[in-house]
Amino acid sequence: MRSPFASRALLMLLVALIVLVYGFPYAFLVSTSLKSPQAALAIPPTLLPQQLSIENYANIGEHPTVQRSFGNSIIIALLSTVITIALAVPAAYAVARYATWAGKAFLFVVLITRLIPPVAVGIPLFVIMRALGLIDTHLGVALAHSTISVPLGIWLLASFMESIPRELEEAARVDGCSRFGALLRIIIPVASGGIAVTAIFVFLASWNEFLFSLLLSSTGVKTAPIAIAEFKTQYSIQWGTMTSLAVLFSLPVIIFSLLMQKRIIAGLTVGAVKG
Amino acid sequence: MKRISLVLAILVLLSLSLVAGAQDPVTLTVLVEQGGVWLQEAAAAQFEEETGHTVEFVNVPYGSVFDRLSAEMATGGSAFDVATIDVVWMSHFAPFAEPLDDLFTDEVVGDLFASLVADAQIDGTFIGMPTWANTEIIFYRKDLWEDADEMAAFEAEYGYPLAPPATWDEFTDMAQFFTRDNDGDGEIDMYGTDVKGGVADFEWMIAVLQAGSPGVVLDADNNIIIDNDAHVAGLEYYISHHCDMDVAPPNVNEIDWGVAENLFYQSQTAMFRFWGHAYRLTRGDSPIADLVGAAPMIAGPGGVGAIPGPWFNIVPKTSQNKDAALQLVQYLYDHNAMGIEAPLGLAARKSAYAQYADVEGFENLNPLLATLDSPQTIGRPAVGDWQQIADEILGPIGSDALTCEHDVAELLAWGRAELEAMGYE
């Protein structure tokens, strides 16, 4: 029989291995960003910078478009998160509370929309947004991102809502709350952990999205992923600049995730055990 | 007198109507990738000053130019008044592009390289105005080629003076000569050149033209020529530096243009074939920053040959500002030389290159001129499925050939069969 210590050591080793596999590309990204532009291109590449250089970061100041694109990404991601949560919460609540045949069918259809590749809806979305005059606007891109996120949001939130005891809501109704009031005052606060998790996923999906942002933006609302990709031109890839921008691009998400870590874990386990 | 007054009155009315019809200032939106901004922004700024119009560049990553314009084309509308596109996309966007035949006067045609004039037309209609043309030339280390000891040693071994290579044989000799194990540890420290297996769908085509083929893969009438003698000779020459001589780094499949450029600028290769613009972009912190020389592309049995990589300005048919857009395209052509001062340092007109060819710092322009002006510098066939041919036929042929285990003629015969399956004859 294996001792608890051995089991724990094995587990830790496994965890370390997984962290290494997932962490290495990011560590190499950070390392490359801290090399001089010339050293970033060395063949064979070195794992660590032989001389630390912040030249790549300093060069970012030369690209005002990139700086603006970070602002656009934040605005669009926040807008998309608000739109998605506003639509997904009532939809998920309805599906969870009215466990009808239609509700299940609705969930299934919502799932199917997740299976459609974004490239297939890119052009129809472009036509719609142009007709609405929303090309190259924050709202237009945020709405497009919401088409990806709303199905995800409904599915995530529906499972959270199902885990909330009906008795809570019924008690509120007995005390004179309307159904909408119960949703607002009881269900949403109780499901706040799940809503936070959903919001994080939605924010991330919008933050990283490329195709819709490319199709629906011109100069006004260009997002950071597109601005970063512009450093890969027909003839060259500016690895130094790209890696430094990628590090900066990832920082808000990492910081946000660390700050919300407890909430995320709590939210993810809400629906795990049903009574 | 009455008649004169009448004529004068008509003339006054006509000029008034012309003034009234003059265009109000508009904003012209131009879809480009970064190179297009660099090469055209100076001329565009001058255009704004002179006309009152505004030019707004929408800069997207390279491949996204195609995606974005395709989306616009599919919807039958366009946010763009001008798009600067790669030659390989011309036939795809031809139905979407306004004919530009009126801009191609004899004077314009005479000042453009023949391959660009050919590439600018789809089915006999000019749809794109060349804005710059790049092609591969020879880059070499001046400190090696101009070193007295190296020159003497080379001449003693090969029987002719060391100078930038001009032919296939000279290129091979010099690649062998400069492949060195400097510290005697059994590892090669500097290779004579490279073989870019990472862009195998393109690189061996250049040797095919140098071997004398009238075109690559298809002739002018789109008949299959992929298995002609020049294709066999070109492919054999392309792989020979890897398969027969070991004068190039062995990891050929990892070497694309970017890697090849880094190898050279980190002095791990003595010379290489590369796009002419790179000369102007030599990084100051490269160990060979001031030691780079440029020469025309080498000649095979058919002469100097290369595949041009031109970009064209097209005017989408759906542009809401078509007149001003055409005016901008004409202006960018007229002021084409302004692009040479930009980082990429490229243009499309012979006169633009000639204007700077003897200026210090532009030593790459004479080699570019000589290569682009050679009769064997021929563009890729203007067929809509060219990218499919490159990805599914030319790339695999190049990669398989670089394994050094296949008969070249058999690979090309397979290429013919694949082309026939696509409907070519």
XYZ file of C-alpha atoms in Angstrom, chain B residues 6 93 98 116 124 135 166 173 237 294 302 310 333 371 399 408 419:
17
model
C -21.881 83.253 -78.171
C -10.728 40.120 -56.616
C -13.024 48.676 -61.343
C 4.050 43.844 -63.674
C -7.023 41.506 -70.859
C 11.908 40.259 -55.927
C 26.188 35.550 -61.495
C 31.192 27.052 -56.250
C 19.270 22.607 -58.898
C 23.732 43.080 -53.085
C 17.748 30.473 -69.384
C 4.291 43.129 -56.687
C 1.589 56.086 -59.477
C 16.452 41.285 -61.883
C 9.219 19.080 -49.508
C 12.357 14.654 -59.448
C -3.302 19.635 -62.073
